[in-house]
Structures are given as C-alpha cells and as structure tokens.
Amino acid sequence: LNYISDEKSITKIKPFKQDEVSEGRPCIKGLTLNEVSDKKRVLKPMIRVGNKLTEVTWKKALLYIKNNIAKLSPDEIMVVGSGKITNEDNYVMQKFARLCLKTNNIDSCCTRLCHAGTVKAMKDCFGAPNLTKLSYLDEIDTLFVIGSNPLNNYPVMFNRILDKKIKLISIQYWDNETSVKAYFKLNIQPGTEIVLINGLINKIIKSSRYKKNYCYDGFRLLKEYTKNFTSDYVCEQCKISKKEFGKLYDIITSSASIGVCHGMGLTQHVNSTEDVHTLLNLAILLNAKILTMRGEVNVQGVGDMGLVPDALPSGAFVSMNLLSKVWKNKVSVAHGRTLMEGLILRPVKA
C-alpha cells in the first residue's frame, strides 16, 4: 500500500501496483485503514488511579509493571500475543515470558483456536505445519472449497481465482457469496464434511481414479476405513442427491490439476483435526495443491514463533534441550494456561 500523508496524519491510501500478493488490488480493509488508524489513539502510557486513567511517562509505566510483577509467582502471570503483530514481536514476547517471567502461560487465541487442527493435521500428513502458496493458483484448473468463503474473507485471493478462470467448487451448509460465483455448489447437512469426503475417497479408490505414480503410506488402512462410505450412505447423511454426488465426483476426478481450500468452517468443530486429516487424504490421492485459508493476518506466524502454551518456538516440549542450549538458559516444560483458563477458569493476576 502507498500511504499519502500530511504533517499530522495519513490522508489517503492507494494500491501498490508492484505488490506480488495483491497485484495492485488490495482489499477494502487496507484501502480504508486511515479512517480508523489515526482517530482517538492512545499515544502515551496510562495508569489507572481509582476509576481514572492518568497519563504517565514510559519510565514510570515500565517501573510500575516491573514492581507489580515482582510480587507475583510465574503461574500468576500470563502473556497474550496476536496475529496482528509481526513474527519478531511475537517471538520476543514468548521469549520474555519463558526466560524473564519463567512461565509458559502464553497464548494467542487466533493461532491455537482458529487452526490448531490444521497445523496438527498438516504435520501428521506432511511433517510441516503449512504448505500453502498463492502461486498455486497459477497451476490449477479446479479449486475444491469447503468450509470457507474466499470471496468475502479473502478478496485478494479471490481476484486471482477469477483472473485465472479457475473452476470453483463450493461445499457449504448454505449459500454464501462464493457459492453464487461457483461452477458447482453443494449444500450439505452441518457436520457431515467427513462423510462427504470419505465417500469421495471410497469412490476414487474403487474406481482407481487416484494418482498411481506415488507410494502411499497407509493406503490399505484408508481403503478399509472408507469402504462403508457408500454413495447411498453419503447422500443420506449429507442430505444430497446421488446426481449431485456423482457430478461432484466427476468434476474433481476429471480435473487436470486440482487444488483444495478450507477455512475455519472446517476447523471450528470438536473433530477439527479429523476434518483436516480427511481433506488431506483426498488431496494426497488427487495430488492436489493445498490452499489453507487461515483466520487472522498472521495466524501461522504466531504458532511458528511458539506463542502457545503447549509448544516451543523450536517445536514440541521435547526440544527443550536444544532451545535451552541456544538461549543459554533453562526452559520450563510446565504446560501453560490457555486464554480461557487464564482469564476465566483459573484467572491469573497479571
């Protein structure tokens, strides 16, 4: 984005034509950022005295925090990060919490809640938490979208989908903006995503329409597990017709190069990890490109930096020796509190 400003504030925001992501067409949120960023902002630290917030110097504010935190045990303090700040800031926050405050009460709701299931499933299937690149849109002719509304939620990405004339499949509970633009839409019964996808897997395996020039780990197990997801069973559970299910199958198996895309409509379930596992099973059989659409702007980065209560920036807690060696300081492996625990169930004091 290009920021036009006077001596006091940003007056206008214009597209940056050379931006590789937006290609000069950013979303309306970015173009109107100046309308909210310069109004009634808190510009100085404030300390509450009684019911009134009073402006103080940075030195006094930091000393106030230091003196009050010194009275508390590590378990009485919590640090909360955000997808709205940079990887570097999130990294420093969790390092401060672990080394200075000696606590793993560290959380960022956006990364743990929004896509913890995605990260776990990705690591299980591919050994990496994220495999998404927008450039994949240049390599596919069909995009299978489930539990996501990219037209509304990811307009920059959706512009590129339209530009490439990609054949769009939209699987949702009810029509959304993306469904209206889709080549094929299918509205299924809420909570039946796994049934639908396993039905497709079963049909693909039985008809040998999967990519055969790959070695699949667990193929026989998948074949055995999905054999009962017949067309009749899938249509009954998902409340769709056999004609709809057949057309969906024909589109995805006739594609020369397909991509799969999911969002929080697939992960906001008690069985979110299984939802994503199932979709990735389908993607592997079709050799599909994976476009995972996350929640906030930097959800992936927050998790990668270790701003969560049950992992370190070097990975699982079993990597503590490595991290301790790099930081030259002992790292605690006590499981920290989540945001809900720290605020409501077992509230911290700071």
Coordinates of N, CA, C and O in Angstrom, one line a residue, residues 25-27 114-115 134 137 145 147-161 178 261-265 267 291-297 299:
R25 N -4.3 -4.8 -6.3 CA -5.7 -4.7 -6.0 C -5.9 -5.2 -4.5 O -6.4 -6.3 -4.3
P26 N -5.6 -4.4 -3.6 CA -5.7 -4.8 -2.2 C -7.2 -4.7 -1.8 O -8.1 -4.2 -2.5
C27 N -7.5 -5.3 -0.6 CA -8.9 -5.4 -0.2 C -9.3 -4.0 0.4 O -8.5 -3.1 0.7
C114 N -8.2 -21.0 16.0 CA -8.6 -20.9 14.6 C -8.1 -22.2 13.8 O -8.9 -22.8 13.1
H115 N -6.8 -22.5 13.9 CA -6.3 -23.5 13.0 C -5.3 -24.5 13.7 O -4.4 -25.0 13.0
L134 N 0.1 -18.8 -2.7 CA -0.9 -18.3 -3.6 C -0.5 -18.6 -5.0 O -1.4 -18.6 -5.9
L137 N -2.3 -21.0 -7.4 CA -3.5 -20.7 -8.2 C -3.1 -20.6 -9.7 O -3.9 -20.7 -10.6
V145 N -13.4 -26.0 -2.7 CA -13.5 -25.1 -1.5 C -14.5 -25.7 -0.5 O -15.7 -25.9 -0.9
G147 N -15.9 -25.3 3.6 CA -15.8 -24.6 4.9 C -15.1 -23.2 4.8 O -14.4 -22.9 5.7
S148 N -15.3 -22.5 3.7 CA -14.6 -21.3 3.5 C -15.4 -20.4 2.5 O -16.2 -20.9 1.7
N149 N -15.2 -19.1 2.6 CA -15.9 -18.2 1.8 C -14.9 -17.1 1.3 O -14.9 -16.0 1.7
P150 N -14.0 -17.5 0.4 CA -12.9 -16.7 -0.1 C -13.4 -15.4 -0.7 O -12.7 -14.4 -0.6
L151 N -14.5 -15.3 -1.4 CA -14.9 -14.1 -2.0 C -15.1 -13.0 -0.9 O -14.7 -11.8 -1.1
N152 N -15.7 -13.4 0.2 CA -15.9 -12.4 1.3 C -14.7 -12.3 2.2 O -14.3 -11.1 2.6
N153 N -14.0 -13.4 2.5 CA -13.0 -13.4 3.6 C -11.6 -13.1 3.0 O -10.7 -12.7 3.7
Y154 N -11.3 -13.5 1.8 CA -10.0 -13.4 1.2 C -10.1 -12.8 -0.2 O -9.8 -13.4 -1.2
P155 N -10.6 -11.5 -0.3 CA -10.9 -10.9 -1.6 C -9.7 -10.8 -2.5 O -9.8 -10.9 -3.8
V156 N -8.5 -10.6 -2.0 CA -7.3 -10.5 -2.8 C -7.0 -11.9 -3.5 O -6.7 -11.9 -4.7
M157 N -7.2 -13.0 -2.7 CA -7.0 -14.3 -3.3 C -8.1 -14.5 -4.4 O -7.9 -15.1 -5.4
F158 N -9.4 -14.1 -4.0 CA -10.5 -14.4 -4.9 C -10.3 -13.7 -6.3 O -10.7 -14.2 -7.3
N159 N -9.8 -12.5 -6.2 CA -9.5 -11.8 -7.5 C -8.7 -12.6 -8.4 O -8.9 -12.7 -9.6
R160 N -7.7 -13.3 -7.9 CA -6.8 -14.1 -8.7 C -7.5 -15.4 -9.2 O -7.2 -15.9 -10.3
I161 N -8.4 -15.9 -8.4 CA -9.2 -17.1 -8.8 C -10.0 -16.7 -10.0 O -10.1 -17.5 -11.0
T178 N -19.4 -16.9 -2.2 CA -18.6 -17.8 -3.0 C -19.4 -18.8 -3.8 O -19.2 -19.0 -5.0
C261 N -9.1 -26.2 -0.8 CA -9.1 -25.0 0.0 C -10.1 -25.2 1.2 O -11.2 -25.5 0.9
H262 N -9.6 -24.9 2.4 CA -10.6 -24.9 3.5 C -10.3 -23.8 4.4 O -9.2 -23.2 4.4
G263 N -11.3 -23.4 5.2 CA -11.1 -22.3 6.2 C -11.7 -22.8 7.5 O -11.7 -24.0 7.9
M264 N -12.1 -21.8 8.3 CA -12.5 -22.1 9.7 C -13.9 -22.8 9.7 O -14.3 -23.3 10.8
G265 N -14.6 -22.8 8.6 CA -15.8 -23.6 8.6 C -15.5 -25.1 8.7 O -16.4 -25.8 9.0
T267 N -12.7 -26.1 10.5 CA -11.9 -26.3 11.8 C -12.6 -26.0 13.0 O -12.2 -26.4 14.1
L291 N -4.5 -25.1 -0.4 CA -4.6 -23.7 -0.1 C -5.4 -23.6 1.2 O -6.6 -23.5 1.2
T292 N -4.7 -23.6 2.3 CA -5.3 -23.4 3.6 C -5.6 -22.0 3.9 O -4.6 -21.2 4.0
M293 N -6.8 -21.6 4.0 CA -7.1 -20.2 4.3 C -7.2 -20.0 5.8 O -8.2 -20.5 6.5
R294 N -6.3 -19.2 6.4 CA -6.3 -19.0 7.9 C -7.3 -17.9 8.3 O -7.9 -17.3 7.5
G295 N -7.2 -17.7 9.6 CA -8.1 -16.7 10.2 C -7.5 -15.3 10.1 O -7.6 -14.6 9.1
E296 N -6.8 -14.9 11.2 CA -6.2 -13.5 11.2 C -5.0 -13.5 10.3 O -4.5 -14.5 9.8
V297 N -4.5 -12.3 10.1 CA -3.4 -12.0 9.2 C -2.2 -12.8 9.4 O -1.6 -13.3 8.5
V299 N -1.8 -15.7 11.6 CA -2.1 -16.9 12.5 C -0.9 -17.9 12.4 O -0.5 -18.4 13.5

